[in-house]
mmCIF file of C-alpha atoms and ligand atoms in Angstrom:
data_model
loop_
_atom_site.group_PDB
_atom_site.id
_atom_site.type_symbol
_atom_site.label_atom_id
_atom_site.label_comp_id
_atom_site.label_asym_id
_atom_site.label_seq_id
_atom_site.Cartn_x
_atom_site.Cartn_y
_atom_site.Cartn_z
ATOM 1 C CA MET A 16 -28.581 88.881 -74.872
ATOM 2 C CA THR A 17 -29.082 92.471 -76.015
ATOM 3 C CA ARG A 18 -32.035 94.116 -74.417
ATOM 4 C CA ARG A 19 -34.178 96.325 -76.623
ATOM 5 C CA PRO A 20 -34.122 99.809 -75.089
ATOM 6 C CA MET A 21 -37.343 101.420 -73.879
ATOM 7 C CA VAL A 22 -38.275 105.030 -73.299
ATOM 8 C CA GLY A 23 -41.480 105.905 -71.475
ATOM 9 C CA GLY A 24 -43.149 109.279 -71.129
ATOM 10 C CA ASN A 25 -45.100 109.670 -67.902
ATOM 11 C CA TRP A 26 -47.398 112.614 -68.495
ATOM 12 C CA LYS A 27 -48.604 112.541 -64.871
ATOM 13 C CA MET A 28 -51.541 114.949 -64.260
ATOM 14 C CA HIS A 29 -50.662 117.353 -67.051
ATOM 15 C CA LEU A 30 -52.150 118.499 -70.375
ATOM 16 C CA ASP A 31 -55.728 118.724 -71.627
ATOM 17 C CA ALA A 32 -57.419 116.831 -74.449
ATOM 18 C CA ALA A 33 -56.171 119.196 -77.163
ATOM 19 C CA ALA A 34 -52.601 119.196 -75.857
ATOM 20 C CA ALA A 35 -52.608 115.403 -75.364
ATOM 21 C CA THR A 36 -53.835 114.971 -78.943
ATOM 22 C CA ALA A 37 -51.136 117.271 -80.317
ATOM 23 C CA LEU A 38 -48.352 115.672 -78.276
ATOM 24 C CA ALA A 39 -49.388 112.104 -79.114
ATOM 25 C CA THR A 40 -49.659 113.014 -82.811
ATOM 26 C CA ASP A 41 -46.179 114.555 -82.835
ATOM 27 C CA VAL A 42 -44.597 111.664 -80.924
ATOM 28 C CA ALA A 43 -46.319 109.035 -83.099
ATOM 29 C CA GLY A 44 -45.212 110.906 -86.232
ATOM 30 C CA GLY A 45 -41.694 111.289 -84.889
ATOM 31 C CA ILE A 46 -41.146 107.598 -84.309
ATOM 32 C CA GLY A 47 -43.138 106.314 -87.291
ATOM 33 C CA ALA A 48 -44.236 102.735 -87.819
ATOM 34 C CA ASP A 49 -40.983 101.163 -86.809
ATOM 35 C CA SER A 50 -38.607 102.036 -84.034
ATOM 36 C CA LEU A 51 -35.308 100.722 -82.720
ATOM 37 C CA VAL A 52 -36.588 101.472 -79.267
ATOM 38 C CA ASP A 53 -39.830 100.589 -77.474
ATOM 39 C CA VAL A 54 -41.611 103.876 -76.884
ATOM 40 C CA ALA A 55 -44.586 104.178 -74.553
ATOM 41 C CA VAL A 56 -46.548 107.107 -73.210
ATOM 42 C CA PHE A 57 -48.577 107.127 -70.009
ATOM 43 C CA PRO A 58 -51.288 109.773 -70.390
ATOM 44 C CA PRO A 59 -53.822 110.783 -67.736
ATOM 45 C CA THR A 60 -56.686 108.252 -67.615
ATOM 46 C CA PRO A 61 -59.343 110.396 -69.362
ATOM 47 C CA TYR A 62 -57.083 110.751 -72.424
ATOM 48 C CA LEU A 63 -55.984 107.121 -72.747
ATOM 49 C CA HIS A 64 -58.547 106.247 -75.359
ATOM 50 C CA LEU A 65 -57.832 109.157 -77.636
ATOM 51 C CA VAL A 66 -54.059 108.694 -77.340
ATOM 52 C CA ALA A 67 -54.387 104.960 -78.043
ATOM 53 C CA GLU A 68 -56.342 105.776 -81.207
ATOM 54 C CA ILE A 69 -53.568 108.116 -82.367
ATOM 55 C CA ALA A 70 -50.882 105.546 -81.469
ATOM 56 C CA ARG A 71 -52.539 102.855 -83.570
ATOM 57 C CA GLY A 72 -50.430 102.278 -86.686
ATOM 58 C CA ALA A 73 -47.341 103.898 -85.170
ATOM 59 C CA ALA A 74 -44.775 102.083 -83.059
ATOM 60 C CA LEU A 75 -46.111 103.954 -80.043
ATOM 61 C CA GLN A 76 -47.376 102.036 -77.049
ATOM 62 C CA VAL A 77 -49.732 103.389 -74.436
ATOM 63 C CA GLY A 78 -50.078 102.630 -70.760
ATOM 64 C CA GLY A 79 -52.016 103.619 -67.672
ATOM 65 C CA GLN A 80 -50.207 105.482 -64.873
ATOM 66 C CA ASP A 81 -51.784 103.081 -62.386
ATOM 67 C CA ALA A 82 -54.184 100.131 -62.332
ATOM 68 C CA SER A 83 -56.489 98.912 -59.621
ATOM 69 C CA GLY A 84 -55.558 95.798 -57.677
ATOM 70 C CA GLU A 85 -59.214 94.764 -57.962
ATOM 71 C CA THR A 86 -60.741 93.334 -61.094
ATOM 72 C CA GLN A 87 -64.153 95.075 -60.965
ATOM 73 C CA GLY A 88 -66.810 96.255 -58.576
ATOM 74 C CA ALA A 89 -67.657 99.078 -56.194
ATOM 75 C CA TYR A 90 -64.296 100.876 -56.264
ATOM 76 C CA THR A 91 -65.091 104.515 -56.880
ATOM 77 C CA GLY A 92 -62.395 106.358 -58.752
ATOM 78 C CA GLN A 93 -60.301 103.316 -59.590
ATOM 79 C CA THR A 94 -59.544 101.974 -63.068
ATOM 80 C CA ALA A 95 -59.460 98.227 -63.677
ATOM 81 C CA ALA A 96 -56.514 96.836 -65.634
ATOM 82 C CA SER A 97 -59.003 95.195 -68.008
ATOM 83 C CA MET A 98 -60.414 98.668 -68.773
ATOM 84 C CA LEU A 99 -56.933 99.901 -69.642
ATOM 85 C CA PHE A 100 -56.514 96.931 -71.954
ATOM 86 C CA ASP A 101 -59.956 97.534 -73.418
ATOM 87 C CA VAL A 102 -59.127 101.094 -74.502
ATOM 88 C CA GLY A 103 -55.880 100.060 -76.190
ATOM 89 C CA CYS A 104 -53.264 100.123 -73.446
ATOM 90 C CA SER A 105 -50.517 97.556 -73.379
ATOM 91 C CA TRP A 106 -48.811 98.791 -70.206
ATOM 92 C CA ALA A 107 -49.511 99.728 -66.611
ATOM 93 C CA LEU A 108 -47.137 101.632 -64.375
ATOM 94 C CA VAL A 109 -47.220 100.199 -60.877
ATOM 95 C CA GLY A 110 -45.712 101.558 -57.685
ATOM 96 C CA HIS A 111 -44.725 105.030 -58.864
ATOM 97 C CA SER A 112 -43.270 107.023 -55.971
ATOM 98 C CA GLU A 113 -46.016 109.619 -56.298
ATOM 99 C CA ARG A 114 -48.398 106.805 -55.332
ATOM 100 C CA ARG A 115 -46.116 105.148 -52.785
ATOM 101 C CA HIS A 116 -45.136 108.368 -51.022
ATOM 102 C CA GLY A 117 -47.895 110.724 -52.145
ATOM 103 C CA LEU A 118 -50.777 108.344 -51.419
ATOM 104 C CA GLY A 119 -49.256 105.884 -48.965
ATOM 105 C CA GLU A 120 -49.481 102.848 -51.244
ATOM 106 C CA ASP A 121 -47.370 99.929 -50.037
ATOM 107 C CA ASP A 122 -45.685 96.912 -51.614
ATOM 108 C CA ALA A 123 -48.626 94.645 -50.785
ATOM 109 C CA LEU A 124 -50.972 96.846 -52.813
ATOM 110 C CA ALA A 125 -48.396 97.107 -55.602
ATOM 111 C CA SER A 126 -48.241 93.308 -55.780
ATOM 112 C CA ARG A 127 -52.033 93.089 -56.177
ATOM 113 C CA LYS A 128 -51.853 95.668 -58.951
ATOM 114 C CA VAL A 129 -49.071 93.763 -60.708
ATOM 115 C CA ARG A 130 -51.156 90.573 -60.570
ATOM 116 C CA ALA A 131 -54.278 92.330 -61.836
ATOM 117 C CA ALA A 132 -52.398 94.006 -64.686
ATOM 118 C CA LEU A 133 -50.767 90.767 -65.832
ATOM 119 C CA ASP A 134 -54.088 88.919 -65.611
ATOM 120 C CA ALA A 135 -55.663 91.583 -67.838
ATOM 121 C CA GLY A 136 -52.989 91.029 -70.508
ATOM 122 C CA LEU A 137 -50.920 94.115 -69.781
ATOM 123 C CA ARG A 138 -47.183 94.473 -69.357
ATOM 124 C CA VAL A 139 -46.019 96.076 -66.121
ATOM 125 C CA LEU A 140 -43.427 98.748 -65.529
ATOM 126 C CA LEU A 141 -42.727 98.441 -61.810
ATOM 127 C CA CYS A 142 -41.286 101.564 -60.213
ATOM 128 C CA VAL A 143 -38.924 101.430 -57.260
ATOM 129 C CA GLY A 144 -36.767 104.081 -55.640
ATOM 130 C CA GLU A 145 -35.330 105.342 -52.386
ATOM 131 C CA THR A 146 -35.976 108.658 -50.645
ATOM 132 C CA LEU A 147 -33.136 111.042 -49.865
ATOM 133 C CA GLU A 148 -33.386 110.011 -46.217
ATOM 134 C CA GLU A 149 -32.998 106.340 -47.143
ATOM 135 C CA ARG A 150 -30.037 107.120 -49.410
ATOM 136 C CA GLU A 151 -28.292 109.186 -46.761
ATOM 137 C CA ALA A 152 -28.832 106.404 -44.227
ATOM 138 C CA GLY A 153 -27.048 103.986 -46.585
ATOM 139 C CA ARG A 154 -30.276 102.095 -47.234
ATOM 140 C CA THR A 155 -30.573 102.510 -51.014
ATOM 141 C CA PHE A 156 -29.958 98.876 -51.989
ATOM 142 C CA PRO A 157 -32.150 97.213 -49.348
ATOM 143 C CA THR A 158 -34.917 99.735 -50.056
ATOM 144 C CA VAL A 159 -35.100 99.320 -53.831
ATOM 145 C CA CYS A 160 -34.363 95.581 -53.865
ATOM 146 C CA GLY A 161 -36.911 95.094 -51.072
ATOM 147 C CA GLN A 162 -39.532 97.049 -53.031
ATOM 148 C CA PHE A 163 -38.834 94.854 -56.034
ATOM 149 C CA GLU A 164 -39.129 91.634 -54.033
ATOM 150 C CA HIS A 165 -42.258 92.539 -52.096
ATOM 151 C CA SER A 166 -44.062 94.237 -54.977
ATOM 152 C CA LEU A 167 -43.672 90.985 -56.903
ATOM 153 C CA HIS A 168 -44.837 88.740 -54.089
ATOM 154 C CA GLY A 169 -46.348 85.620 -55.656
ATOM 155 C CA ILE A 170 -45.112 86.463 -59.161
ATOM 156 C CA GLN A 171 -43.633 83.451 -60.920
ATOM 157 C CA THR A 172 -40.694 83.322 -63.318
ATOM 158 C CA ALA A 173 -42.993 82.976 -66.337
ATOM 159 C CA ASP A 174 -44.871 86.142 -65.290
ATOM 160 C CA LEU A 175 -41.623 88.059 -65.162
ATOM 161 C CA GLU A 176 -41.465 87.997 -68.967
ATOM 162 C CA ARG A 177 -44.047 90.785 -68.973
ATOM 163 C CA ILE A 178 -42.436 92.903 -66.284
ATOM 164 C CA ASP A 179 -39.787 95.596 -66.540
ATOM 165 C CA ILE A 180 -38.440 97.864 -63.802
ATOM 166 C CA ALA A 181 -38.038 101.616 -63.516
ATOM 167 C CA TYR A 182 -35.499 102.765 -60.928
ATOM 168 C CA GLU A 183 -36.591 106.238 -59.927
ATOM 169 C CA PRO A 184 -34.775 107.735 -56.945
ATOM 170 C CA VAL A 185 -37.415 109.856 -55.225
ATOM 171 C CA TRP A 186 -34.938 112.706 -54.653
ATOM 172 C CA ALA A 187 -34.339 112.971 -58.420
ATOM 173 C CA ILE A 188 -37.980 113.151 -59.516
ATOM 174 C CA GLY A 189 -39.002 116.587 -60.706
ATOM 175 C CA THR A 190 -36.059 118.176 -58.883
ATOM 176 C CA GLY A 191 -33.628 118.686 -61.750
ATOM 177 C CA ARG A 192 -31.203 116.594 -59.702
ATOM 178 C CA THR A 193 -30.336 113.324 -61.334
ATOM 179 C CA ALA A 194 -28.395 110.286 -60.266
ATOM 180 C CA GLY A 195 -25.041 110.306 -62.014
ATOM 181 C CA PRO A 196 -24.410 107.446 -64.435
ATOM 182 C CA SER A 197 -22.291 105.537 -61.910
ATOM 183 C CA GLU A 198 -24.866 106.041 -59.128
ATOM 184 C CA ALA A 199 -27.603 104.762 -61.433
ATOM 185 C CA GLN A 200 -25.485 101.879 -62.731
ATOM 186 C CA GLU A 201 -24.714 100.478 -59.274
ATOM 187 C CA VAL A 202 -28.391 100.399 -58.299
ATOM 188 C CA HIS A 203 -29.396 98.861 -61.638
ATOM 189 C CA ALA A 204 -26.722 96.196 -61.215
ATOM 190 C CA ALA A 205 -27.970 95.436 -57.691
ATOM 191 C CA LEU A 206 -31.529 95.123 -58.986
ATOM 192 C CA ARG A 207 -30.430 92.776 -61.754
ATOM 193 C CA GLU A 208 -28.573 90.668 -59.223
ATOM 194 C CA THR A 209 -31.718 90.543 -57.096
ATOM 195 C CA VAL A 210 -33.690 89.261 -60.086
ATOM 196 C CA ALA A 211 -31.077 86.522 -60.556
ATOM 197 C CA LEU A 212 -31.247 85.573 -56.878
ATOM 198 C CA LEU A 213 -35.034 85.558 -56.617
ATOM 199 C CA TYR A 214 -35.729 84.162 -60.079
ATOM 200 C CA ASP A 215 -32.971 83.009 -62.416
ATOM 201 C CA ALA A 216 -30.059 84.229 -64.510
ATOM 202 C CA ARG A 217 -32.060 84.225 -67.732
ATOM 203 C CA SER A 218 -34.751 86.493 -66.268
ATOM 204 C CA ALA A 219 -32.074 88.799 -64.882
ATOM 205 C CA GLU A 220 -30.462 89.023 -68.292
ATOM 206 C CA ARG A 221 -33.798 89.720 -70.025
ATOM 207 C CA ILE A 222 -35.463 92.207 -67.695
ATOM 208 C CA ARG A 223 -35.164 95.857 -68.667
ATOM 209 C CA ILE A 224 -34.290 98.357 -65.987
ATOM 210 C CA LEU A 225 -35.112 101.943 -66.942
ATOM 211 C CA TYR A 226 -33.802 104.963 -65.095
ATOM 212 C CA GLY A 227 -36.167 107.803 -64.165
ATOM 213 C CA GLY A 228 -35.668 111.107 -62.383
ATOM 214 C CA SER A 229 -34.976 114.388 -64.202
ATOM 215 C CA VAL A 230 -33.936 112.675 -67.441
ATOM 216 C CA LYS A 231 -33.379 115.356 -70.108
ATOM 217 C CA PRO A 232 -31.862 115.328 -73.609
ATOM 218 C CA ALA A 233 -28.594 116.587 -72.088
ATOM 219 C CA ASN A 234 -28.113 113.681 -69.649
ATOM 220 C CA ALA A 235 -30.012 110.846 -71.344
ATOM 221 C CA GLN A 236 -27.192 109.438 -73.437
ATOM 222 C CA ALA A 237 -24.693 109.192 -70.561
ATOM 223 C CA LEU A 238 -27.264 107.443 -68.354
ATOM 224 C CA MET A 239 -28.402 105.021 -71.040
ATOM 225 C CA ALA A 240 -24.827 104.181 -72.015
ATOM 226 C CA CYS A 241 -24.457 102.361 -68.671
ATOM 227 C CA GLU A 242 -24.390 98.605 -69.001
ATOM 228 C CA ASP A 243 -27.473 97.960 -66.879
ATOM 229 C CA VAL A 244 -29.513 101.028 -67.840
ATOM 230 C CA ASP A 245 -31.917 99.908 -70.553
ATOM 231 C CA GLY A 246 -33.815 103.109 -71.141
ATOM 232 C CA ALA A 247 -35.549 105.962 -69.397
ATOM 233 C CA LEU A 248 -38.839 106.838 -67.776
ATOM 234 C CA VAL A 249 -39.307 110.536 -68.382
ATOM 235 C CA GLY A 250 -41.622 112.961 -66.629
ATOM 236 C CA GLY A 251 -41.242 116.680 -67.341
ATOM 237 C CA ALA A 252 -39.231 116.276 -70.555
ATOM 238 C CA SER A 253 -41.953 114.030 -72.034
ATOM 239 C CA LEU A 254 -44.501 116.852 -72.126
ATOM 240 C CA GLU A 255 -43.086 118.279 -75.340
ATOM 241 C CA SER A 256 -42.358 116.163 -78.382
ATOM 242 C CA GLU A 257 -38.909 117.505 -79.284
ATOM 243 C CA PRO A 258 -37.080 116.816 -76.008
ATOM 244 C CA PHE A 259 -38.892 113.501 -75.671
ATOM 245 C CA LEU A 260 -37.920 112.400 -79.186
ATOM 246 C CA ASP A 261 -34.347 113.526 -78.498
ATOM 247 C CA ILE A 262 -34.317 111.173 -75.502
ATOM 248 C CA VAL A 263 -35.758 108.373 -77.660
ATOM 249 C CA ARG A 264 -32.933 108.928 -80.152
ATOM 250 C CA ALA A 265 -30.380 108.891 -77.318
ATOM 251 C CA ALA A 266 -31.565 105.350 -76.556
ATOM 252 C CA PHE A 267 -30.785 104.081 -80.065
ATOM 253 C CA PRO A 268 -28.153 101.346 -80.131
ATOM 254 C CA PRO A 269 -24.727 102.993 -80.778
ATOM 255 C CA GLU A 270 -24.439 102.002 -84.426
ATOM 256 C CA HIS A 271 -27.647 103.952 -85.198
ATOM 257 C CA SER A 272 -27.142 107.084 -83.139
HETATM 258 P P1 13P B 16 -39.182 113.842 -64.002
HETATM 259 O O1 13P B 16 -38.539 113.393 -65.280
HETATM 260 O O2 13P B 16 -40.080 115.027 -64.162
HETATM 261 O O3 13P B 16 -38.177 113.988 -62.899
HETATM 262 O O4 13P B 16 -40.172 112.635 -63.539
HETATM 263 C C1 13P B 16 -39.683 111.346 -63.470
HETATM 264 C C2 13P B 16 -40.798 110.421 -63.220
HETATM 265 O O5 13P B 16 -41.375 110.415 -62.145
HETATM 266 C C3 13P B 16 -41.216 109.528 -64.309
HETATM 267 O O6 13P B 16 -42.120 108.567 -63.853
#
């Protein structure tokens, strides 16, 4: 099975309405109505609607950077997955390290968010990744595979069809330091093996595992050439259209690049 590559742009808490409009317009124009790669952007919540309107008609998908684990009610400041869907999103990021480590969100909460997002009709990009301390203690594999397992508590094989993974080592996010291709590949392979163990071989073969953490045009191709690296989740380099589109092009299957 060949997995269709995916490149995501996580805009985090950057840009304003004018800049988000310009960036979305340039990215949508750059990829056109058809793309060899799934391309998604994750704008700040207030700009989701306007970006989704711009993305309509282009092969550009839009997602929320987070989704509540609750469906609706008195949850000040949260955004329900159904609201994301309602404004044109097809994705939710769940478990980003800036929520796990910045806000103390755990796997149990991530699993409720995954459930809520799937129930609302969204696809999920589940983020996992180890801290530098965990890596140096030789705990990379148990950490990321454990995050995968526990963040998907209660998720059945059929649900897995709408889930992909982003491996984002915390020490590589926003630091300019990136996992080398072989470091990334071994973690991706371990994650895929975990999917096979917990679910089945078919799901393991299908699921996309993106790499994230200081992905730039200069290192994207080498990372995405790895057998188990199916794309990239990009932070800083997604805030301007040219580097982001260069990374999208680096994900093209070899015969098209
Ligand atoms: P950077 O590409 O800025 O390191 O961010 C990665 C990331 O966190 C994407 O979700």
